[in-house]
Short mmCIF file of C-alpha atoms in Angstrom, two decimals:
data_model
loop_
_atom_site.label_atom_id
_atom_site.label_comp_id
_atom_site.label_asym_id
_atom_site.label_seq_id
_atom_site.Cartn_x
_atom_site.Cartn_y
_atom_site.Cartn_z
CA UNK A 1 -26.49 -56.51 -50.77
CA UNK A 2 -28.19 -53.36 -51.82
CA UNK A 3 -26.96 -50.50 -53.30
CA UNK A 4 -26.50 -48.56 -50.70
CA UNK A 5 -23.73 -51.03 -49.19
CA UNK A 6 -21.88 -51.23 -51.88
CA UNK A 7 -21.34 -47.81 -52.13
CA UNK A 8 -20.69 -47.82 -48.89
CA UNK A 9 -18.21 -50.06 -49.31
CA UNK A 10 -16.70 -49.14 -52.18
CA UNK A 11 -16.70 -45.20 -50.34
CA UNK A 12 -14.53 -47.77 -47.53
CA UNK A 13 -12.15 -48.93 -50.16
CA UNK A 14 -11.02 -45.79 -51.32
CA UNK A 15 -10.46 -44.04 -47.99
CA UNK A 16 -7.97 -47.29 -47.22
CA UNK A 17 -6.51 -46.49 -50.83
CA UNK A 18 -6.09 -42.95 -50.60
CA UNK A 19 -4.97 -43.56 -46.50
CA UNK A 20 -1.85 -45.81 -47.93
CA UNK A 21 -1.16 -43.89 -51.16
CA UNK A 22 -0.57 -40.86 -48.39
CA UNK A 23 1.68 -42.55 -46.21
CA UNK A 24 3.96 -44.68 -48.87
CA UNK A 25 4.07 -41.30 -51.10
CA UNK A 26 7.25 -39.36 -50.39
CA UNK A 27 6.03 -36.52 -53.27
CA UNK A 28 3.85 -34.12 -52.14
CA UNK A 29 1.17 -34.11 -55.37
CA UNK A 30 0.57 -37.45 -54.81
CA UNK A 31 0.01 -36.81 -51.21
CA UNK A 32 -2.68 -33.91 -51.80
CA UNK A 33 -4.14 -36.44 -54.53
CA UNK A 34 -4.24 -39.32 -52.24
CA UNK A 35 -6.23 -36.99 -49.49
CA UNK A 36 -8.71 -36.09 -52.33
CA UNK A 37 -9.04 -39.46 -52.73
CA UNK A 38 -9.88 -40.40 -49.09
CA UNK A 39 -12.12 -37.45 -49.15
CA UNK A 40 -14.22 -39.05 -51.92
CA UNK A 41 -14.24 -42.08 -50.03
CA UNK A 42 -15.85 -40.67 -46.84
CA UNK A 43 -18.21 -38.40 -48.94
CA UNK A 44 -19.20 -41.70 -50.82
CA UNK A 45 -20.19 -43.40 -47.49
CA UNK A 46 -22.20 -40.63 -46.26
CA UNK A 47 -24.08 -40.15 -49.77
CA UNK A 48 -24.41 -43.86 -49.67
CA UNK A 49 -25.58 -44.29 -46.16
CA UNK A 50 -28.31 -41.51 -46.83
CA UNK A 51 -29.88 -43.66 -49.36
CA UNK A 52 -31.08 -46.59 -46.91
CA UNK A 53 -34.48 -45.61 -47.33
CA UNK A 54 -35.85 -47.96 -49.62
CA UNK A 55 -37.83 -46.03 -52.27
CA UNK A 56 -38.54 -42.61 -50.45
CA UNK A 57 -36.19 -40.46 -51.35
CA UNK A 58 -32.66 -40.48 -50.13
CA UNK A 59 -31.88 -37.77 -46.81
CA UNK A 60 -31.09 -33.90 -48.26
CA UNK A 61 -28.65 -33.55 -45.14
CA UNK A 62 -25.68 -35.44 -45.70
CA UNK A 63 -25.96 -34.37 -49.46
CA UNK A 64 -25.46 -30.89 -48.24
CA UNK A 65 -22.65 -31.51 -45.86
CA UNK A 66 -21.10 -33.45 -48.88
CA UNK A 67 -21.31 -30.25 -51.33
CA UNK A 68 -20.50 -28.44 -48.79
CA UNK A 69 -16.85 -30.95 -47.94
CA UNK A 70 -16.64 -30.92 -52.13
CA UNK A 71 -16.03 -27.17 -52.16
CA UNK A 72 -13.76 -26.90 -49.02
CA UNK A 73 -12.05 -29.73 -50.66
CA UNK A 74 -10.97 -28.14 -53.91
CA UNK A 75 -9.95 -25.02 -51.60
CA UNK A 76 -8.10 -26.82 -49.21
CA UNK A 77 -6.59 -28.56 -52.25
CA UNK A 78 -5.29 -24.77 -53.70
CA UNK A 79 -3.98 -23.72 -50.62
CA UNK A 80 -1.97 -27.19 -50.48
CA UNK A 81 -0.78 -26.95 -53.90
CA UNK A 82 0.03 -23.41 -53.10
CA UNK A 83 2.53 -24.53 -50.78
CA UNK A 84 4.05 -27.25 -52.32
CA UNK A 85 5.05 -24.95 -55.29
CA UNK A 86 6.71 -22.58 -52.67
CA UNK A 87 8.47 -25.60 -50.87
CA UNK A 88 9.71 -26.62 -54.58
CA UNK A 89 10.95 -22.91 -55.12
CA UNK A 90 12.26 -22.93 -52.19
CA UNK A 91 14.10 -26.10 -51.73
CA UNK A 92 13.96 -27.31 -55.03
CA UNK A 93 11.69 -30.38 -53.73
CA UNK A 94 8.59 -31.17 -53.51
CA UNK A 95 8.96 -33.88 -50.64
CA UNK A 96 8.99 -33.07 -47.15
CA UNK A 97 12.42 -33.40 -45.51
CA UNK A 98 13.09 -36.98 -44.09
CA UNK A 99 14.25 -37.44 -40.80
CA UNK A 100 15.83 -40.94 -41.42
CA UNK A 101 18.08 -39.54 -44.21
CA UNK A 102 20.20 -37.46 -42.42
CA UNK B 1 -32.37 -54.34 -57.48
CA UNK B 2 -32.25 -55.61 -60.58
CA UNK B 3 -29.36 -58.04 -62.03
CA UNK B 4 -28.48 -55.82 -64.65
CA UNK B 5 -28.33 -52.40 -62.01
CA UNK B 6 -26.59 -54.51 -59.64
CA UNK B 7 -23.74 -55.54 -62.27
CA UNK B 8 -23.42 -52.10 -63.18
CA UNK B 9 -23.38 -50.56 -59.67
CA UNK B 10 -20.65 -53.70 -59.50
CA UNK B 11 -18.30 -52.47 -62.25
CA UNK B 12 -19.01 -49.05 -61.33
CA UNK B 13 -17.49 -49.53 -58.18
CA UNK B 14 -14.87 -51.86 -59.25
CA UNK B 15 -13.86 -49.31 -61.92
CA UNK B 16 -13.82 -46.29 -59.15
CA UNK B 17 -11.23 -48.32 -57.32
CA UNK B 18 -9.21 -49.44 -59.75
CA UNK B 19 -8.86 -46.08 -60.73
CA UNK B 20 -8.25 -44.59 -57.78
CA UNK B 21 -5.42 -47.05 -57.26
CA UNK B 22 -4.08 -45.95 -60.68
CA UNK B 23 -3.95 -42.63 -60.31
CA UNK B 24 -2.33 -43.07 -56.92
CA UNK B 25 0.30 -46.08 -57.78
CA UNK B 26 1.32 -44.89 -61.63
CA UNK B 27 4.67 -43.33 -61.63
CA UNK B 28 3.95 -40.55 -64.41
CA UNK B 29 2.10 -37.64 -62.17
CA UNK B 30 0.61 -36.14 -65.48
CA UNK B 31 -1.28 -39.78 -65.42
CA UNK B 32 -1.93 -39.64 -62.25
CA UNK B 33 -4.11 -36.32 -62.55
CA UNK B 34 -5.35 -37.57 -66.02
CA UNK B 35 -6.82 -40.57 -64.17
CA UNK B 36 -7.71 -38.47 -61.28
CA UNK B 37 -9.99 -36.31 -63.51
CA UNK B 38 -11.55 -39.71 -64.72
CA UNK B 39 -11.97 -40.68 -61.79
CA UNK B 40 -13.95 -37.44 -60.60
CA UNK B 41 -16.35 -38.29 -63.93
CA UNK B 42 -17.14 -41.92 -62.79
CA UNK B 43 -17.71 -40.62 -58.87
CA UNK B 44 -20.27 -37.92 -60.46
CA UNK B 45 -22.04 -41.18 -62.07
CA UNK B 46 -22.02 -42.51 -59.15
CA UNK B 47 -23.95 -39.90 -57.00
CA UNK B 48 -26.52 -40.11 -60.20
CA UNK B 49 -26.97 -43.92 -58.91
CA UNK B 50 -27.12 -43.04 -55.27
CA UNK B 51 -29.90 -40.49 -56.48
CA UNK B 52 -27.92 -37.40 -55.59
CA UNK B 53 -28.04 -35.31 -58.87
CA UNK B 54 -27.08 -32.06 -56.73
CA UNK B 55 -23.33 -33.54 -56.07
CA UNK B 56 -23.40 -35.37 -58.94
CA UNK B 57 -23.57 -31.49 -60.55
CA UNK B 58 -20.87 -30.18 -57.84
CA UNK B 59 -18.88 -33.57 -58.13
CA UNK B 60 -18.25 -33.11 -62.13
CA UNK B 61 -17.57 -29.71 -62.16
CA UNK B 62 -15.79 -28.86 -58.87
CA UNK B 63 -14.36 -32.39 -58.11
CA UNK B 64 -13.47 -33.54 -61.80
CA UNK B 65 -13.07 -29.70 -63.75
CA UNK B 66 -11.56 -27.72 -61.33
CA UNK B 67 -9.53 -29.84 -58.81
CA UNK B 68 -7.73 -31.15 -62.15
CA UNK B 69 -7.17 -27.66 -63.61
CA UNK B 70 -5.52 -27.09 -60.40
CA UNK B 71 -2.94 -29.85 -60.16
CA UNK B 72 -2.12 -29.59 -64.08
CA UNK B 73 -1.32 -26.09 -63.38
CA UNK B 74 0.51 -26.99 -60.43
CA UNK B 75 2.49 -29.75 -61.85
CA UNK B 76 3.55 -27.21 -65.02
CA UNK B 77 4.91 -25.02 -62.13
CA UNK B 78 7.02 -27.58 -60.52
CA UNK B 79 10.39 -27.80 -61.13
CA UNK B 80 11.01 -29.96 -63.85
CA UNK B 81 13.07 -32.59 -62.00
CA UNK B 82 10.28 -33.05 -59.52
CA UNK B 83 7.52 -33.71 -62.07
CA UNK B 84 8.78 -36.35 -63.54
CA UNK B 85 8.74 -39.62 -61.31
CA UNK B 86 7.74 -40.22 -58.50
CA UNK B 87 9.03 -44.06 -56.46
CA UNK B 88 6.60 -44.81 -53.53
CA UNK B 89 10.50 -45.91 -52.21
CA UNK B 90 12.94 -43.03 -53.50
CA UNK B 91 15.40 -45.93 -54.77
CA UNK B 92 18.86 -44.98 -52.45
CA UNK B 93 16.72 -46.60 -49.21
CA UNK B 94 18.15 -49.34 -47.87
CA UNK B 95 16.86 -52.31 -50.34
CA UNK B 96 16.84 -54.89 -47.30
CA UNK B 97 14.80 -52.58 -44.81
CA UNK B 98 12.06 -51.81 -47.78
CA UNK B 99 10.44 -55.19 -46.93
CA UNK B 100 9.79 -54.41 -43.06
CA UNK B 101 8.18 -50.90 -43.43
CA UNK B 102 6.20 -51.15 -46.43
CA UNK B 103 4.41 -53.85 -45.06
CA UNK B 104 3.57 -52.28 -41.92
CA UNK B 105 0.87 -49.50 -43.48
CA UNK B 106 -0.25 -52.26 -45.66
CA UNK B 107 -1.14 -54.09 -42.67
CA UNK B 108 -2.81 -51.52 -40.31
CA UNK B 109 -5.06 -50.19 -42.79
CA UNK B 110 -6.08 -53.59 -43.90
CA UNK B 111 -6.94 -53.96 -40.54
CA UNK B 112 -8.61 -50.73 -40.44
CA UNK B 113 -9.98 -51.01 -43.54
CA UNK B 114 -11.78 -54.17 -41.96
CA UNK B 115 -13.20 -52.55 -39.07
CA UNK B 116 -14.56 -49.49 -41.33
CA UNK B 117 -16.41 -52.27 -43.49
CA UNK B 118 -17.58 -54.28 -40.82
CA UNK B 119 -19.00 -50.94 -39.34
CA UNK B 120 -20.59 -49.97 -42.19
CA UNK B 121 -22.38 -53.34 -42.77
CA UNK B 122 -23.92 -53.47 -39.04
CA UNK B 123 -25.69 -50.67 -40.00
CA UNK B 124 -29.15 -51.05 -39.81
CA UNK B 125 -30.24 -51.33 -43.95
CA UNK B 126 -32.83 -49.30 -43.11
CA UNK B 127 -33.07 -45.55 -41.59
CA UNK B 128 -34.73 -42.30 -42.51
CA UNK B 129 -32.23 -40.36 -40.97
CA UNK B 130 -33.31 -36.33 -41.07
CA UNK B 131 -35.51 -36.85 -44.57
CA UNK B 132 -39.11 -36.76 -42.69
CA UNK B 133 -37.85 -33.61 -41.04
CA UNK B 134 -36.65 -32.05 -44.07
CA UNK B 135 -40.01 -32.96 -45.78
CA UNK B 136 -41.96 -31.89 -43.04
CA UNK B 137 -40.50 -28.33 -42.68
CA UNK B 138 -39.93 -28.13 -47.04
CA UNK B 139 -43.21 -26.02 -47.16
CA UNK B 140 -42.37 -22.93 -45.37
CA UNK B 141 -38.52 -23.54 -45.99
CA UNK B 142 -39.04 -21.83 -49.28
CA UNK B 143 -37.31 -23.44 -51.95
CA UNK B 144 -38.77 -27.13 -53.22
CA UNK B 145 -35.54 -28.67 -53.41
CA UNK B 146 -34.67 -30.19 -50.09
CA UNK B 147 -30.87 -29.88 -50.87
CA UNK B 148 -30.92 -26.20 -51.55
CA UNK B 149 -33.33 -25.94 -48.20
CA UNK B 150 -30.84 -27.58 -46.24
CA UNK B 151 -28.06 -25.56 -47.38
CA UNK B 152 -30.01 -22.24 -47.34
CA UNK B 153 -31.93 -22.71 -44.60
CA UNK B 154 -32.27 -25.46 -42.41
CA UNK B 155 -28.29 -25.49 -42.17
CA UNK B 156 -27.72 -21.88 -43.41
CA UNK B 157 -24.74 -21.24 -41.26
CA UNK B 158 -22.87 -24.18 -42.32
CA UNK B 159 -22.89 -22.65 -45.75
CA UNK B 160 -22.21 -19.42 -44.36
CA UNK B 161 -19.04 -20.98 -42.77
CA UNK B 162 -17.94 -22.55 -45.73
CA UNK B 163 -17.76 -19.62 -47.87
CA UNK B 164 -15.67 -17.88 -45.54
CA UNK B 165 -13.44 -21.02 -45.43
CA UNK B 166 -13.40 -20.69 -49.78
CA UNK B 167 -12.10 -16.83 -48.75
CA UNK B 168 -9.82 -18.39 -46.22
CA UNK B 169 -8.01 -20.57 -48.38
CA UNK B 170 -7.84 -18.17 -51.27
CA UNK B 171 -6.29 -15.51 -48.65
CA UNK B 172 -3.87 -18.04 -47.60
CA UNK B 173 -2.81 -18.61 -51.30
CA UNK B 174 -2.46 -14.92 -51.89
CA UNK B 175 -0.06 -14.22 -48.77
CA UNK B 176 1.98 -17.30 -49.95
CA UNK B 177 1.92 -16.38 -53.67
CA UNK B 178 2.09 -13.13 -56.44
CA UNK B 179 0.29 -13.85 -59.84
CA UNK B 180 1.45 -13.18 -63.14
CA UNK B 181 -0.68 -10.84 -64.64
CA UNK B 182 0.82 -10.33 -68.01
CA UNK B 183 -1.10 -10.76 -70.94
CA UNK B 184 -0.47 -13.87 -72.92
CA UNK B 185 -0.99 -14.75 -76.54
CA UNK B 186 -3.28 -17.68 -76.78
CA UNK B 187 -1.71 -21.01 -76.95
CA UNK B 188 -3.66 -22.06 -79.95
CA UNK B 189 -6.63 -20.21 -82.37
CA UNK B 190 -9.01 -23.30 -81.05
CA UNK B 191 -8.73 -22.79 -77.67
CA UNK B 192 -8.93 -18.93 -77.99
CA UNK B 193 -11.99 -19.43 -80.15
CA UNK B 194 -13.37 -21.57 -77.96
CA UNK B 195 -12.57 -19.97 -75.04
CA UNK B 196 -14.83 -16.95 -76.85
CA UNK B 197 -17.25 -19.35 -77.86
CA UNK B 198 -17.75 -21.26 -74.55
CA UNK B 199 -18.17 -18.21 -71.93
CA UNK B 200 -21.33 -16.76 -72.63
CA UNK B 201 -22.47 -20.21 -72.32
CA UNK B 202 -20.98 -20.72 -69.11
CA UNK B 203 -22.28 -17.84 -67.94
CA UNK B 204 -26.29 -18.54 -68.74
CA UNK B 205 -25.64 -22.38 -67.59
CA UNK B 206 -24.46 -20.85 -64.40
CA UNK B 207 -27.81 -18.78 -64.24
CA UNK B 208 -30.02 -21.40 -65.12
CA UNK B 209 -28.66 -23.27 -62.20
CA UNK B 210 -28.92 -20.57 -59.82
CA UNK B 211 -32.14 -19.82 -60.82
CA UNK B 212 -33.47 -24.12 -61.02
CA UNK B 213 -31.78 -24.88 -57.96
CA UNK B 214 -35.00 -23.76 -55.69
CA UNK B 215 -37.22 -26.66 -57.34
CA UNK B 216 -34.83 -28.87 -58.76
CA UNK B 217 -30.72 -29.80 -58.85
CA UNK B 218 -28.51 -27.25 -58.65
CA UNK B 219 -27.60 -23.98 -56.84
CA UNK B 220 -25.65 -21.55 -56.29
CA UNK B 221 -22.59 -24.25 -55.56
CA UNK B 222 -23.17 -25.75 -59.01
CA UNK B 223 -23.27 -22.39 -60.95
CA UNK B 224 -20.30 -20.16 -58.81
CA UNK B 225 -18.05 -23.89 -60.22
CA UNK B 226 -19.30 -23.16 -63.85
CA UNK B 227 -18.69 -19.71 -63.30
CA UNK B 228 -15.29 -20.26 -62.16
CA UNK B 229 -14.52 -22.72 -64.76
CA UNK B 230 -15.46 -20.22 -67.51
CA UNK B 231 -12.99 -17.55 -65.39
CA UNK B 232 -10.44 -20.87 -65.94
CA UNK B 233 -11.02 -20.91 -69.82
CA UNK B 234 -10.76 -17.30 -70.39
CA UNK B 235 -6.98 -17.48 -67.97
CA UNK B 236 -5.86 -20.64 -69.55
CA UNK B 237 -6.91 -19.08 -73.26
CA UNK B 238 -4.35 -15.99 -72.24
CA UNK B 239 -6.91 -13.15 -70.99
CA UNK B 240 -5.95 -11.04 -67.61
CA UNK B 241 -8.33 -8.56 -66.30
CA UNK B 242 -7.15 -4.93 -66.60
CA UNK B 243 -5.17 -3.96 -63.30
CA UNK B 244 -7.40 -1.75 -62.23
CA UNK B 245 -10.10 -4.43 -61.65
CA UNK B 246 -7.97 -5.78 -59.99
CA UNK B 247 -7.37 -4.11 -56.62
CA UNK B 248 -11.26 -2.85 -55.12
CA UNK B 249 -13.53 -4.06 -57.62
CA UNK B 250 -12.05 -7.93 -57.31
CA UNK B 251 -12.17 -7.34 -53.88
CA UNK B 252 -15.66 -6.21 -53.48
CA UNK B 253 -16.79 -9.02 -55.21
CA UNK B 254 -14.78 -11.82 -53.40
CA UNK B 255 -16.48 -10.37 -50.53
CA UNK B 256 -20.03 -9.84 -52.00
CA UNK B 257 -21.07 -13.13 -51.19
CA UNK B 258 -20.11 -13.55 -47.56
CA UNK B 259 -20.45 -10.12 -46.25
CA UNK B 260 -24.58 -10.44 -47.40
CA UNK B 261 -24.52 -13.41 -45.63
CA UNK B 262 -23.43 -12.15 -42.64
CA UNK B 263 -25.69 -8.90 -43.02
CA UNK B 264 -28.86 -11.74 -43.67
CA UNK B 265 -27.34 -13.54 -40.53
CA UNK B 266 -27.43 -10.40 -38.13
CA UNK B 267 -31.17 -8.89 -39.28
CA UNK B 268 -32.54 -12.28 -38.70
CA UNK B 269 -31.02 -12.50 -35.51
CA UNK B 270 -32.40 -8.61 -34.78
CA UNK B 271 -35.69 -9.17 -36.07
CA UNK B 272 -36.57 -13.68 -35.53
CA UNK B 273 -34.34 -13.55 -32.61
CA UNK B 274 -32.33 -16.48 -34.62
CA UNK B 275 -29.67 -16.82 -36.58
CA UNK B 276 -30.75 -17.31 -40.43
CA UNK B 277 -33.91 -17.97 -39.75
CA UNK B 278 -36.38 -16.59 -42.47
CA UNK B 279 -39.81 -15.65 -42.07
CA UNK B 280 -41.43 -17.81 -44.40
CA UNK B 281 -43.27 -15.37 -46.45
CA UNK B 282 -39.77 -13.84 -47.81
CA UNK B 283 -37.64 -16.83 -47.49
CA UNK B 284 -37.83 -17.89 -50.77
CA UNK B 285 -36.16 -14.23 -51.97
CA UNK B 286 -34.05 -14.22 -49.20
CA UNK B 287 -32.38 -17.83 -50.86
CA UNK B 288 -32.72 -16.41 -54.24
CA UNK B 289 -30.81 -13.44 -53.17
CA UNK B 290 -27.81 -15.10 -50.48
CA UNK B 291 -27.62 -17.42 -53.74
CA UNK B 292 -27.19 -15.00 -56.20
CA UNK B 293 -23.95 -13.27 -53.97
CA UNK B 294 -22.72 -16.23 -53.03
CA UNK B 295 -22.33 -17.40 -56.91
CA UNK B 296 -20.95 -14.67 -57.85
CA UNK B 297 -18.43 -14.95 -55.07
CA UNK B 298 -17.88 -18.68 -55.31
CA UNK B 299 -17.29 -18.40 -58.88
CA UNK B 300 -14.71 -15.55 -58.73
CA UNK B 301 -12.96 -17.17 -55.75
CA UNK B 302 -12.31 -20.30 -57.74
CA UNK B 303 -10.65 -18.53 -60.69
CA UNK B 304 -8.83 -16.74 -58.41
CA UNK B 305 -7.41 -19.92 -56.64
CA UNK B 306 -6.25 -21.07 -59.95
CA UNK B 307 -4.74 -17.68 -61.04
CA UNK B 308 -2.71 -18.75 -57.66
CA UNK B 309 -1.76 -15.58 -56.42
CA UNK B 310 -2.37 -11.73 -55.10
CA UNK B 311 -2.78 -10.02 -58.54
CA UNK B 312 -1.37 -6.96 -56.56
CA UNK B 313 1.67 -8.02 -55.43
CA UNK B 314 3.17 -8.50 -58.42
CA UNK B 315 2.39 -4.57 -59.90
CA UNK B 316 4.00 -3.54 -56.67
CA UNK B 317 7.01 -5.33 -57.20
CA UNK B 318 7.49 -4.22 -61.01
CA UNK B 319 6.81 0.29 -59.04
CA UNK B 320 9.66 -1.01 -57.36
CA UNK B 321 11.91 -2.00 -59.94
#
């Protein structure tokens, strides 16, 4: 297997990692962490991907689009934690309300 | 490939998912971000392998630095009952019913999971994609990197997008939020030293990758995250801006960034007839120029996301008072 697919896999694992860790997770960190997780996992298979060809270099364009996706990431990230915090003032959680409970 | 490359791209790989499982499974959340941060180091040594040193650069100090000087700052803020544990179960469910729903995810992403890989692995192992483009157009695109090109240039208005989004999100954290701009004594004489020590630093590393990211990695991506990690230092080490930088002058130079974008974006479209497209003669100080804004910009943003509020807000509160 070359490089390239095991990255690509590995990129696979950690989306289905991050995809479980954000449904199990009742806490609301662990949720944003999980989605940065998945995040890295998808930006790993397109990084990945762009290197299948052989000893050219790799494709510029998905390296872009994955800078690009690593800066709306962290932002996305401080807006989320943003709220939490303000559901935890708020409530005094920081877990969503659960339906099931009540 | 190699034997020894392939059992390191192996471990590698293993060691990216069994941290990732860590940090996502370990019931102390300070761990949790610990490993997280670990596990942004070993995912920018990973883009190294995959030969792309430009994330590899935005990976360790956006993805690693910054996202984990976020969540420690956020966990220090959370009540402290909610930072302690955290049970993928909270532990008053119903013990019999645990068996029957946790296994259901478990399942469906295995299954997905399976598909995804399968996917990936019909791919054909070998594909070009956009690369002879890119190399065919690199001459008049006027910068020798083909990232920066492609974010500059070739896909200028995706860039141009995303540092509105950056704006966006900091916007929506400053209608949601007030910041504490009291000055506060140093926690420690090594951090304020270093804090003193480390910024100038920052701030010529941050140049130098502005100015090397035309040829070779790097950018203006790379340098506004150093940037904002030295603004992180200097707010963790106890320094506030005065208030009056705070209202215009922060302002201005949020929107510095963006708004020459957009003024790039229009006289191309007057003049070429399309958006953010350079005449090739001038492109090269057109890039060096939208780069230069959009550092500064990028950089600011980004300590002001972990400052984590409107500076203003809280000044008109205390008139009030």
């Amino acid at each position: 297997m070359s490089t390239a697919f095991l990255y690509a896999l590995v990129g696979t694992g950690l989306f289905a990692l991050g995809l479980y860790a954000l449904i199990v997770h009742a806490h609301l960190l662990r949720k944003i962490l999980a989605l940065n997780i998945m995040g890295s996992g998808v930006f790993m298979v397109l990084v990945a991907l762009a290197k299948r060809t052989g000893d050219a270099p790799p494709d510029a364009v998905p390296h872009a689009m994955v800078i690009t996706g690593i800066v709306v990431a962290v932002s996305a990230t401080a807006l989320a934690l943003t709220l939490m915090l303000k559901l935890n003032a708020k409530s005094g959680h920081a877990e969503l309300p659960d339906d099931r409970r009540e | 490939m190699t034997l020894l490359t392939w059992i390191f791209d192996s471990l590698l790989g293993l060691s990216l998912l069994w941290l990732a499982w860590r940090a996502l499974a370990c019931p102390n959340l300070f761990k949790a971000i610990v490993l997280f941060v670990a596990f942004g180091l070993l995912m920018a040594l990973a883009w190294v392998r995959l030969a792309a040193p430009d994330v590899a650069l935005a990976e360790a100090a956006i993805g690693a630095g910054l996202t984990g000087a976020l969540l420690m700052a956020a966990l220090a803020k959370l009540h402290p009952t909610e930072a302690h544990n955290d049970f993928a179960v909270p532990p008053e469910k119903n013990v019999t019913k645990v068996w029957s729903w946790q296994w259901l995810p478990a399942i469906t992403i295995l299954l997905v999971t399976t598909g995804l890989g399968y996917v990936v692995l019909s791919l054909p192992p070998y594909a070009t994609g956009l690369s002879t483009e890119v190399a065919a157009n690199l001459e008049i695109s006027g910068a020798s990197n083909p990232v920066t090109a492609v974010l500059l240039n070739f896909r200028g208005y995706d860039t141009l997008l995303e540092i509105v989004v950056l704006l966006l999100a900091l916007l929506g954290v400053w209608s949601l939020n007030s910041a504490d701009l009291d000055h506060k004594a140093a926690p420690g004489i090594v951090l304020d030293t270093l804090a003193r020590l480390l910024t100038p630093i920052f701030i010529l590393v941050a140049a130098y990758l502005l100015w090397v990211g035309a040829h070779a990695p790097g950018g203006a991506f790379q340098a506004g995250a150093v940037l904002g990690a030295a603004g992180v230092l200097l707010l963790l080490a106890g320094w506030r801006p005065r208030t009056g930088l705070m209202a215009l002058p922060l302002r201005l130079v949020l929107v510095i960034g963006p708004a020459i974008f957009v003024i790039v974006a229009m006289l191309t479209l007057l003049i070429a007839g399309q958006m953010l497209e350079y005449p090739p003669t001038q492109a090269g100080a057109l890039i060096l120029i939208l780069e230069t804004a959009a550092t500064v910009s990028i950089g600011v943003t980004l300590a002001a996301l972990f400052l984590g509020g409107d500076p203003r807000k809280n000044n008109r509160n205390k008139n009030h008072t």
